[in-house]
PDB file of C-alpha atoms in Angstrom:
ATOM      1  CA  MET A  21     -30.926  52.507  23.787  1.00 53.00           C
ATOM      2  CA  SER A  22     -34.364  52.678  22.163  1.00 72.00           C
ATOM      3  CA  ALA A  23     -36.993  55.395  21.878  1.00 81.00           C
ATOM      4  CA  GLU A  24     -40.395  55.161  23.531  1.00 93.00           C
ATOM      5  CA  LEU A  25     -43.434  54.971  21.298  1.00 97.00           C
ATOM      6  CA  GLU A  26     -45.157  58.271  20.465  1.00 97.00           C
ATOM      7  CA  THR A  27     -48.589  58.427  18.829  1.00 97.00           C
ATOM      8  CA  VAL A  28     -49.534  61.062  16.239  1.00 98.00           C
ATOM      9  CA  ALA A  29     -53.179  60.985  15.107  1.00 97.00           C
ATOM     10  CA  HIS A  30     -54.498  62.172  11.734  1.00 98.00           C
ATOM     11  CA  PRO A  31     -58.100  62.670  10.609  1.00 97.00           C
ATOM     12  CA  ASP A  32     -57.819  60.511   7.483  1.00 97.00           C
ATOM     13  CA  LYS A  33     -55.503  58.559   5.183  1.00 97.00           C
ATOM     14  CA  GLN A  34     -54.797  61.523   2.922  1.00 97.00           C
ATOM     15  CA  SER A  35     -53.541  63.715   5.742  1.00 98.00           C
ATOM     16  CA  LEU A  36     -51.541  60.811   7.158  1.00 98.00           C
ATOM     17  CA  ALA A  37     -49.803  60.249   3.814  1.00 98.00           C
ATOM     18  CA  ALA A  38     -49.114  63.957   3.257  1.00 98.00           C
ATOM     19  CA  ASP A  39     -47.786  64.530   6.783  1.00 98.00           C
ATOM     20  CA  THR A  40     -45.600  61.441   6.636  1.00 98.00           C
ATOM     21  CA  ALA A  41     -44.157  62.490   3.276  1.00 98.00           C
ATOM     22  CA  ASP A  42     -43.178  65.860   4.776  1.00 98.00           C
ATOM     23  CA  ARG A  43     -41.618  64.122   7.754  1.00 98.00           C
ATOM     24  CA  VAL A  44     -39.649  61.792   5.461  1.00 98.00           C
ATOM     25  CA  LEU A  45     -38.333  64.763   3.500  1.00 98.00           C
ATOM     26  CA  ASP A  46     -37.246  66.455   6.736  1.00 98.00           C
ATOM     27  CA  VAL A  47     -35.294  63.354   7.775  1.00 98.00           C
ATOM     28  CA  VAL A  48     -33.640  62.860   4.389  1.00 98.00           C
ATOM     29  CA  VAL A  49     -32.701  66.523   4.033  1.00 98.00           C
ATOM     30  CA  ALA A  50     -31.173  66.553   7.524  1.00 98.00           C
ATOM     31  CA  ALA A  51     -29.220  63.345   6.849  1.00 98.00           C
ATOM     32  CA  GLN A  52     -27.828  64.697   3.589  1.00 98.00           C
ATOM     33  CA  GLU A  53     -26.858  67.967   5.254  1.00 98.00           C
ATOM     34  CA  GLU A  54     -25.006  65.949   7.898  1.00 97.00           C
ATOM     35  CA  ARG A  55     -23.183  63.407   5.730  1.00 96.00           C
ATOM     36  CA  GLY A  56     -24.216  63.865   2.095  1.00 97.00           C
ATOM     37  CA  GLU A  57     -26.473  60.822   1.835  1.00 97.00           C
ATOM     38  CA  ALA A  58     -29.436  59.094   3.458  1.00 98.00           C
ATOM     39  CA  SER A  59     -30.904  55.618   3.836  1.00 98.00           C
ATOM     40  CA  LEU A  60     -34.555  54.553   3.932  1.00 98.00           C
ATOM     41  CA  VAL A  61     -36.221  51.202   4.611  1.00 98.00           C
ATOM     42  CA  LEU A  62     -39.594  50.959   2.873  1.00 98.00           C
ATOM     43  CA  THR A  63     -42.695  48.923   3.524  1.00 96.00           C
ATOM     44  CA  GLY A  64     -45.569  47.742   1.374  1.00 93.00           C
ATOM     45  CA  GLY A  65     -49.300  48.018   1.932  1.00 92.00           C
ATOM     46  CA  SER A  66     -51.755  50.759   1.054  1.00 93.00           C
ATOM     47  CA  MET A  67     -50.282  53.373   3.399  1.00 96.00           C
ATOM     48  CA  GLY A  68     -46.703  52.608   2.425  1.00 96.00           C
ATOM     49  CA  THR A  69     -47.490  53.165  -1.248  1.00 97.00           C
ATOM     50  CA  ALA A  70     -49.630  56.230  -0.444  1.00 97.00           C
ATOM     51  CA  VAL A  71     -46.671  57.847   1.306  1.00 98.00           C
ATOM     52  CA  LEU A  72     -44.420  57.142  -1.684  1.00 98.00           C
ATOM     53  CA  ALA A  73     -47.003  58.673  -4.024  1.00 97.00           C
ATOM     54  CA  ALA A  74     -47.178  61.743  -1.757  1.00 98.00           C
ATOM     55  CA  LEU A  75     -43.382  62.014  -1.821  1.00 97.00           C
ATOM     56  CA  ALA A  76     -43.372  61.835  -5.614  1.00 97.00           C
ATOM     57  CA  ALA A  77     -46.037  64.547  -5.828  1.00 97.00           C
ATOM     58  CA  SER A  78     -44.536  66.832  -3.176  1.00 97.00           C
ATOM     59  CA  ALA A  79     -43.478  70.339  -4.153  1.00 97.00           C
ATOM     60  CA  ARG A  80     -40.537  69.803  -1.786  1.00 97.00           C
ATOM     61  CA  ARG A  81     -39.159  66.684  -3.452  1.00 96.00           C
ATOM     62  CA  ASP A  82     -36.304  68.603  -5.134  1.00 96.00           C
ATOM     63  CA  GLU A  83     -34.901  69.504  -1.709  1.00 97.00           C
ATOM     64  CA  VAL A  84     -33.420  65.985  -1.766  1.00 98.00           C
ATOM     65  CA  ASP A  85     -30.607  64.633  -3.934  1.00 98.00           C
ATOM     66  CA  TRP A  86     -32.353  61.333  -4.630  1.00 98.00           C
ATOM     67  CA  THR A  87     -29.277  59.921  -6.365  1.00 98.00           C
ATOM     68  CA  ARG A  88     -27.664  59.824  -2.914  1.00 98.00           C
ATOM     69  CA  VAL A  89     -30.451  57.946  -1.132  1.00 98.00           C
ATOM     70  CA  ASP A  90     -30.176  54.231  -0.415  1.00 98.00           C
ATOM     71  CA  VAL A  91     -33.496  52.374  -0.502  1.00 98.00           C
ATOM     72  CA  TRP A  92     -34.067  49.036   1.236  1.00 98.00           C
ATOM     73  CA  TRP A  93     -37.156  46.936   2.044  1.00 98.00           C
ATOM     74  CA  SER A  94     -38.101  45.411   5.390  1.00 98.00           C
ATOM     75  CA  ASP A  95     -39.828  42.491   3.690  1.00 98.00           C
ATOM     76  CA  GLU A  96     -40.915  41.123   0.353  1.00 98.00           C
ATOM     77  CA  ARG A  97     -43.208  38.464  -1.091  1.00 98.00           C
ATOM     78  CA  PHE A  98     -41.213  35.616  -2.613  1.00 98.00           C
ATOM     79  CA  VAL A  99     -42.987  35.489  -5.957  1.00 98.00           C
ATOM     80  CA  ALA A 100     -42.118  36.319  -9.578  1.00 98.00           C
ATOM     81  CA  GLY A 101     -40.127  39.508  -9.986  1.00 98.00           C
ATOM     82  CA  ASP A 102     -42.846  41.327 -11.924  1.00 97.00           C
ATOM     83  CA  SER A 103     -45.722  40.200  -9.690  1.00 98.00           C
ATOM     84  CA  ALA A 104     -48.084  42.926  -8.500  1.00 96.00           C
ATOM     85  CA  ASP A 105     -47.826  41.289  -5.059  1.00 96.00           C
ATOM     86  CA  ARG A 106     -44.236  42.491  -4.741  1.00 98.00           C
ATOM     87  CA  ASN A 107     -43.779  45.506  -2.454  1.00 97.00           C
ATOM     88  CA  CYS A 108     -41.078  46.874  -4.738  1.00 97.00           C
ATOM     89  CA  VAL A 109     -43.334  46.645  -7.809  1.00 97.00           C
ATOM     90  CA  GLN A 110     -46.010  48.614  -5.946  1.00 97.00           C
ATOM     91  CA  ALA A 111     -43.374  51.156  -4.868  1.00 97.00           C
ATOM     92  CA  VAL A 112     -42.112  51.708  -8.405  1.00 96.00           C
ATOM     93  CA  GLU A 113     -45.679  52.241  -9.598  1.00 96.00           C
ATOM     94  CA  ALA A 114     -46.402  54.709  -6.761  1.00 96.00           C
ATOM     95  CA  VAL A 115     -43.280  56.779  -7.460  1.00 96.00           C
ATOM     96  CA  GLY A 116     -43.820  56.742 -11.210  1.00 94.00           C
ATOM     97  CA  GLY A 117     -40.273  57.827 -12.042  1.00 92.00           C
ATOM     98  CA  ALA A 118     -40.670  61.152 -10.230  1.00 96.00           C
ATOM     99  CA  LEU A 119     -37.681  60.557  -7.926  1.00 96.00           C
ATOM    100  CA  ASP A 120     -34.260  60.434  -9.581  1.00 95.00           C
ATOM    101  CA  LEU A 121     -33.021  57.409  -7.658  1.00 97.00           C
ATOM    102  CA  ASN A 122     -29.689  55.776  -8.452  1.00 97.00           C
ATOM    103  CA  PRO A 123     -30.519  52.177  -9.511  1.00 96.00           C
ATOM    104  CA  ASP A 124     -27.332  50.965  -7.812  1.00 97.00           C
ATOM    105  CA  ARG A 125     -28.653  52.288  -4.504  1.00 97.00           C
ATOM    106  CA  VAL A 126     -32.093  50.674  -4.730  1.00 98.00           C
ATOM    107  CA  HIS A 127     -31.731  47.322  -2.975  1.00 98.00           C
ATOM    108  CA  TYR A 128     -34.469  44.922  -4.048  1.00 98.00           C
ATOM    109  CA  MET A 129     -34.996  41.642  -2.232  1.00 98.00           C
ATOM    110  CA  GLY A 130     -34.595  38.656  -4.553  1.00 98.00           C
ATOM    111  CA  SER A 131     -37.595  37.150  -6.312  1.00 98.00           C
ATOM    112  CA  ALA A 132     -38.617  33.603  -7.193  1.00 98.00           C
ATOM    113  CA  ASP A 133     -37.152  34.286 -10.643  1.00 98.00           C
ATOM    114  CA  ASP A 134     -33.726  34.804  -9.083  1.00 96.00           C
ATOM    115  CA  PHE A 135     -33.563  32.183  -6.331  1.00 98.00           C
ATOM    116  CA  ALA A 136     -34.834  28.685  -5.679  1.00 98.00           C
ATOM    117  CA  THR A 137     -36.001  29.398  -2.133  1.00 98.00           C
ATOM    118  CA  ALA A 138     -36.897  32.297   0.126  1.00 98.00           C
ATOM    119  CA  GLU A 139     -33.976  31.283   2.348  1.00 98.00           C
ATOM    120  CA  ASP A 140     -31.598  31.741  -0.600  1.00 98.00           C
ATOM    121  CA  ALA A 141     -33.032  35.202  -1.251  1.00 98.00           C
ATOM    122  CA  ALA A 142     -32.649  36.068   2.439  1.00 98.00           C
ATOM    123  CA  PHE A 143     -29.011  34.948   2.408  1.00 98.00           C
ATOM    124  CA  ASP A 144     -28.376  37.150  -0.625  1.00 98.00           C
ATOM    125  CA  TYR A 145     -29.948  40.174   1.101  1.00 98.00           C
ATOM    126  CA  ARG A 146     -27.849  39.571   4.197  1.00 97.00           C
ATOM    127  CA  ARG A 147     -24.795  39.586   1.940  1.00 97.00           C
ATOM    128  CA  GLU A 148     -25.901  42.837   0.304  1.00 97.00           C
ATOM    129  CA  LEU A 149     -26.457  44.456   3.703  1.00 97.00           C
ATOM    130  CA  ALA A 150     -23.013  43.334   4.853  1.00 96.00           C
ATOM    131  CA  ALA A 151     -21.392  44.751   1.715  1.00 96.00           C
ATOM    132  CA  ALA A 152     -23.073  48.102   2.322  1.00 96.00           C
ATOM    133  CA  ALA A 153     -21.887  48.022   5.929  1.00 96.00           C
ATOM    134  CA  ASP A 154     -18.322  47.354   4.770  1.00 95.00           C
ATOM    135  CA  ALA A 155     -18.522  50.302   2.372  1.00 94.00           C
ATOM    136  CA  GLU A 156     -19.534  52.492   5.322  1.00 93.00           C
ATOM    137  CA  GLN A 157     -16.715  50.986   7.425  1.00 94.00           C
ATOM    138  CA  ARG A 158     -19.143  49.820  10.077  1.00 92.00           C
ATOM    139  CA  THR A 159     -18.483  46.984  12.500  1.00 91.00           C
ATOM    140  CA  GLU A 160     -22.115  45.813  12.279  1.00 89.00           C
ATOM    141  CA  ALA A 161     -23.418  43.463   9.573  1.00 89.00           C
ATOM    142  CA  PHE A 162     -25.738  46.155   8.232  1.00 92.00           C
ATOM    143  CA  PRO A 163     -25.513  49.787   7.101  1.00 96.00           C
ATOM    144  CA  ARG A 164     -26.901  52.861   8.811  1.00 97.00           C
ATOM    145  CA  PHE A 165     -30.654  53.367   8.406  1.00 98.00           C
ATOM    146  CA  ASP A 166     -31.975  56.871   8.978  1.00 98.00           C
ATOM    147  CA  LEU A 167     -35.602  55.792   8.818  1.00 98.00           C
ATOM    148  CA  SER A 168     -37.663  52.625   8.521  1.00 98.00           C
ATOM    149  CA  LEU A 169     -41.341  52.799   7.559  1.00 98.00           C
ATOM    150  CA  LEU A 170     -43.583  49.940   8.695  1.00 98.00           C
ATOM    151  CA  GLY A 171     -47.153  48.860   8.278  1.00 98.00           C
ATOM    152  CA  LEU A 172     -49.112  47.050  10.975  1.00 98.00           C
ATOM    153  CA  GLY A 173     -51.515  44.204  10.227  1.00 97.00           C
ATOM    154  CA  PRO A 174     -54.838  43.708  12.024  1.00 97.00           C
ATOM    155  CA  ASP A 175     -53.181  40.693  13.667  1.00 97.00           C
ATOM    156  CA  GLY A 176     -50.274  42.840  14.884  1.00 97.00           C
ATOM    157  CA  HIS A 177     -47.705  41.611  12.352  1.00 98.00           C
ATOM    158  CA  VAL A 178     -44.954  43.852  11.001  1.00 98.00           C
ATOM    159  CA  ALA A 179     -42.882  43.193   7.883  1.00 98.00           C
ATOM    160  CA  SER A 180     -43.414  39.412   7.493  1.00 98.00           C
ATOM    161  CA  LEU A 181     -43.114  38.663  11.213  1.00 98.00           C
ATOM    162  CA  PHE A 182     -46.436  37.071  12.128  1.00 97.00           C
ATOM    163  CA  PRO A 183     -47.884  36.156  15.540  1.00 97.00           C
ATOM    164  CA  GLY A 184     -47.035  32.669  16.702  1.00 93.00           C
ATOM    165  CA  LEU A 185     -44.156  32.070  14.299  1.00 92.00           C
ATOM    166  CA  PRO A 186     -40.639  31.486  15.662  1.00 93.00           C
ATOM    167  CA  HIS A 187     -39.202  34.224  13.449  1.00 93.00           C
ATOM    168  CA  VAL A 188     -40.316  36.905  15.912  1.00 95.00           C
ATOM    169  CA  HIS A 189     -37.710  35.645  18.407  1.00 94.00           C
ATOM    170  CA  GLU A 190     -34.740  35.567  16.007  1.00 94.00           C
ATOM    171  CA  GLN A 191     -31.802  37.461  17.511  1.00 92.00           C
ATOM    172  CA  ASP A 192     -28.860  36.559  15.293  1.00 90.00           C
ATOM    173  CA  ALA A 193     -29.796  36.738  11.608  1.00 91.00           C
ATOM    174  CA  THR A 194     -30.621  40.083  10.015  1.00 95.00           C
ATOM    175  CA  VAL A 195     -32.903  38.663   7.298  1.00 98.00           C
ATOM    176  CA  LEU A 196     -34.891  35.413   7.172  1.00 97.00           C
ATOM    177  CA  GLY A 197     -36.823  33.342   4.686  1.00 97.00           C
ATOM    178  CA  VAL A 198     -40.441  32.646   5.690  1.00 96.00           C
ATOM    179  CA  ARG A 199     -42.212  29.541   4.376  1.00 93.00           C
ATOM    180  CA  ASP A 200     -45.430  29.493   6.379  1.00 91.00           C
ATOM    181  CA  SER A 201     -46.917  32.981   6.351  1.00 95.00           C
ATOM    182  CA  PRO A 202     -50.583  32.808   7.412  1.00 94.00           C
ATOM    183  CA  LYS A 203     -51.256  35.625   4.938  1.00 93.00           C
ATOM    184  CA  PRO A 204     -50.704  34.710   1.287  1.00 95.00           C
ATOM    185  CA  PRO A 205     -48.362  34.319  -0.383  1.00 96.00           C
ATOM    186  CA  PRO A 206     -46.857  31.861   2.128  1.00 96.00           C
ATOM    187  CA  GLU A 207     -43.216  32.388   1.124  1.00 98.00           C
ATOM    188  CA  ARG A 208     -41.576  35.684   2.008  1.00 98.00           C
ATOM    189  CA  VAL A 209     -38.302  37.348   2.919  1.00 98.00           C
ATOM    190  CA  THR A 210     -38.188  39.553   6.010  1.00 98.00           C
ATOM    191  CA  MET A 211     -35.914  41.583   8.216  1.00 98.00           C
ATOM    192  CA  THR A 212     -35.874  40.402  11.828  1.00 97.00           C
ATOM    193  CA  LEU A 213     -36.901  42.559  14.780  1.00 97.00           C
ATOM    194  CA  PRO A 214     -33.284  43.397  15.758  1.00 96.00           C
ATOM    195  CA  MET A 215     -32.631  44.440  12.156  1.00 96.00           C
ATOM    196  CA  ILE A 216     -35.752  46.629  12.062  1.00 97.00           C
ATOM    197  CA  ASN A 217     -34.867  48.106  15.442  1.00 97.00           C
ATOM    198  CA  SER A 218     -31.401  49.125  14.256  1.00 97.00           C
ATOM    199  CA  ALA A 219     -32.936  52.081  12.362  1.00 98.00           C
ATOM    200  CA  GLU A 220     -32.563  55.456  14.028  1.00 98.00           C
ATOM    201  CA  ARG A 221     -36.234  56.215  13.410  1.00 98.00           C
ATOM    202  CA  VAL A 222     -39.023  53.668  12.986  1.00 98.00           C
ATOM    203  CA  TRP A 223     -42.476  54.885  12.012  1.00 98.00           C
ATOM    204  CA  PHE A 224     -45.649  52.806  11.865  1.00 98.00           C
ATOM    205  CA  LEU A 225     -48.134  53.855   9.165  1.00 98.00           C
ATOM    206  CA  VAL A 226     -51.576  52.655  10.249  1.00 98.00           C
ATOM    207  CA  ALA A 227     -55.035  53.479   8.906  1.00 97.00           C
ATOM    208  CA  GLY A 228     -58.477  51.970   9.392  1.00 96.00           C
ATOM    209  CA  ALA A 229     -60.753  50.846  12.192  1.00 97.00           C
ATOM    210  CA  ASP A 230     -59.803  47.217  11.487  1.00 97.00           C
ATOM    211  CA  LYS A 231     -56.338  48.005  12.875  1.00 97.00           C
ATOM    212  CA  ALA A 232     -57.624  49.382  16.203  1.00 97.00           C
ATOM    213  CA  GLY A 233     -57.033  46.166  18.139  1.00 97.00           C
ATOM    214  CA  ALA A 234     -53.473  45.893  16.868  1.00 98.00           C
ATOM    215  CA  VAL A 235     -52.811  49.562  17.620  1.00 98.00           C
ATOM    216  CA  ALA A 236     -54.069  49.110  21.180  1.00 97.00           C
ATOM    217  CA  ALA A 237     -51.877  46.020  21.611  1.00 97.00           C
ATOM    218  CA  VAL A 238     -48.773  47.845  20.351  1.00 97.00           C
ATOM    219  CA  ARG A 239     -49.456  50.848  22.579  1.00 97.00           C
ATOM    220  CA  GLY A 240     -50.097  48.550  25.533  1.00 96.00           C
ATOM    221  CA  GLY A 241     -46.863  46.608  25.105  1.00 95.00           C
ATOM    222  CA  ALA A 242     -48.413  43.220  24.315  1.00 97.00           C
ATOM    223  CA  PRO A 243     -46.107  40.176  24.127  1.00 97.00           C
ATOM    224  CA  ILE A 244     -44.390  39.905  20.756  1.00 97.00           C
ATOM    225  CA  GLU A 245     -45.631  36.305  20.398  1.00 96.00           C
ATOM    226  CA  ARG A 246     -49.128  37.771  20.091  1.00 97.00           C
ATOM    227  CA  THR A 247     -48.291  41.182  18.598  1.00 98.00           C
ATOM    228  CA  PRO A 248     -44.876  41.333  16.897  1.00 98.00           C
ATOM    229  CA  GLY A 249     -45.319  45.076  16.310  1.00 98.00           C
ATOM    230  CA  ALA A 250     -45.106  45.631  20.056  1.00 97.00           C
ATOM    231  CA  GLY A 251     -41.428  44.692  19.857  1.00 97.00           C
ATOM    232  CA  VAL A 252     -40.539  47.501  17.453  1.00 97.00           C
ATOM    233  CA  ARG A 253     -38.469  50.464  18.664  1.00 97.00           C
ATOM    234  CA  GLY A 254     -36.127  52.776  16.772  1.00 97.00           C
ATOM    235  CA  THR A 255     -32.873  53.810  18.422  1.00 97.00           C
ATOM    236  CA  GLU A 256     -33.804  57.516  18.428  1.00 97.00           C
ATOM    237  CA  GLU A 257     -37.497  57.752  17.585  1.00 98.00           C
ATOM    238  CA  THR A 258     -40.529  55.477  17.338  1.00 98.00           C
ATOM    239  CA  LEU A 259     -43.713  57.005  15.947  1.00 98.00           C
ATOM    240  CA  LEU A 260     -47.165  55.561  15.508  1.00 98.00           C
ATOM    241  CA  LEU A 261     -48.555  57.680  12.659  1.00 98.00           C
ATOM    242  CA  VAL A 262     -52.181  56.671  12.670  1.00 98.00           C
ATOM    243  CA  THR A 263     -55.636  57.686  11.504  1.00 98.00           C
ATOM    244  CA  GLN A 264     -58.109  58.543  14.231  1.00 97.00           C
ATOM    245  CA  ASP A 265     -60.379  55.605  13.410  1.00 96.00           C
ATOM    246  CA  ALA A 266     -57.490  53.211  14.118  1.00 97.00           C
ATOM    247  CA  LEU A 267     -57.302  54.709  17.599  1.00 93.00           C
ATOM    248  CA  ASP A 268     -61.029  54.807  18.246  1.00 87.00           C
ATOM    249  CA  GLY A 269     -61.896  51.402  16.802  1.00 69.00           C
TER     250      GLY A 269
END
C-alpha cells in the first residue's frame, strides 16, 4: 500500500524549512515514544541542508534523544570523502554539532577514498542496510525508515535517479552505483525507487520557480522515464512541501 501525494504550499524557503523541521521533530518524537528510536533518510541540496540547519536551531530539538536516531542518505556523490560536493559534508556543516548524534548510527555512503568504484560503494551500503535489518529482526533487506526527505530537480530527478537512465526501473537492488549522471559529478551512489518507497513517510522539499515544471509533472503522474519523482510514494504518507513559486511557475 502507498499513500497518495498531498501538496502543502509555503510562501518562501524560510517558512518551508521551519515548517519541515517542526514536522520532522513530530515524526521523530512519535517514533521514539513508540519504540525508543527513529530512523531518517536525508537528502542533499539547498532545501535539504536548510531543513537540517532549522532542526539544529530549533528550540524543540531537545525533545529528541538524538543518540537513538539512525541517519541514512538516499544518494551521494562518489567523490573524495571531504569534498564539499558530498551531501553528508553539507549536512555536517548545516548541523554544526548541535545534534548529539551517535556516530555509530550515522550511515555515510562510501567515498572515492574508500572504494575503487561507485558500484563497490553501493554494494557496501547494501550490506550495511542488510546488517541494520538483521539487527531489527526484519525479513526485508533494509531497516525501518520513519521518514525520507527528498529534493526534486528541475528535470524531475530524485536522489540520483535521472530521466532516461535505466536505474529508474530497477526493482531488485536497494542501492546502485551510477556512472553516467547528466548532472556532475557523473559518478554517484543512489537508493532505488523501491528502496525510497519503503519509507513510511516520504516528503519532497521543493523551492523555486525553476522547479515548477517538475512539480507539475510529479503532481500529474508523469511517466517515471521522464520524471522519476513521479514514481515516489511513501507507505503511509507522501508530502510535497513546496514554495508557492514552485507551484505557480
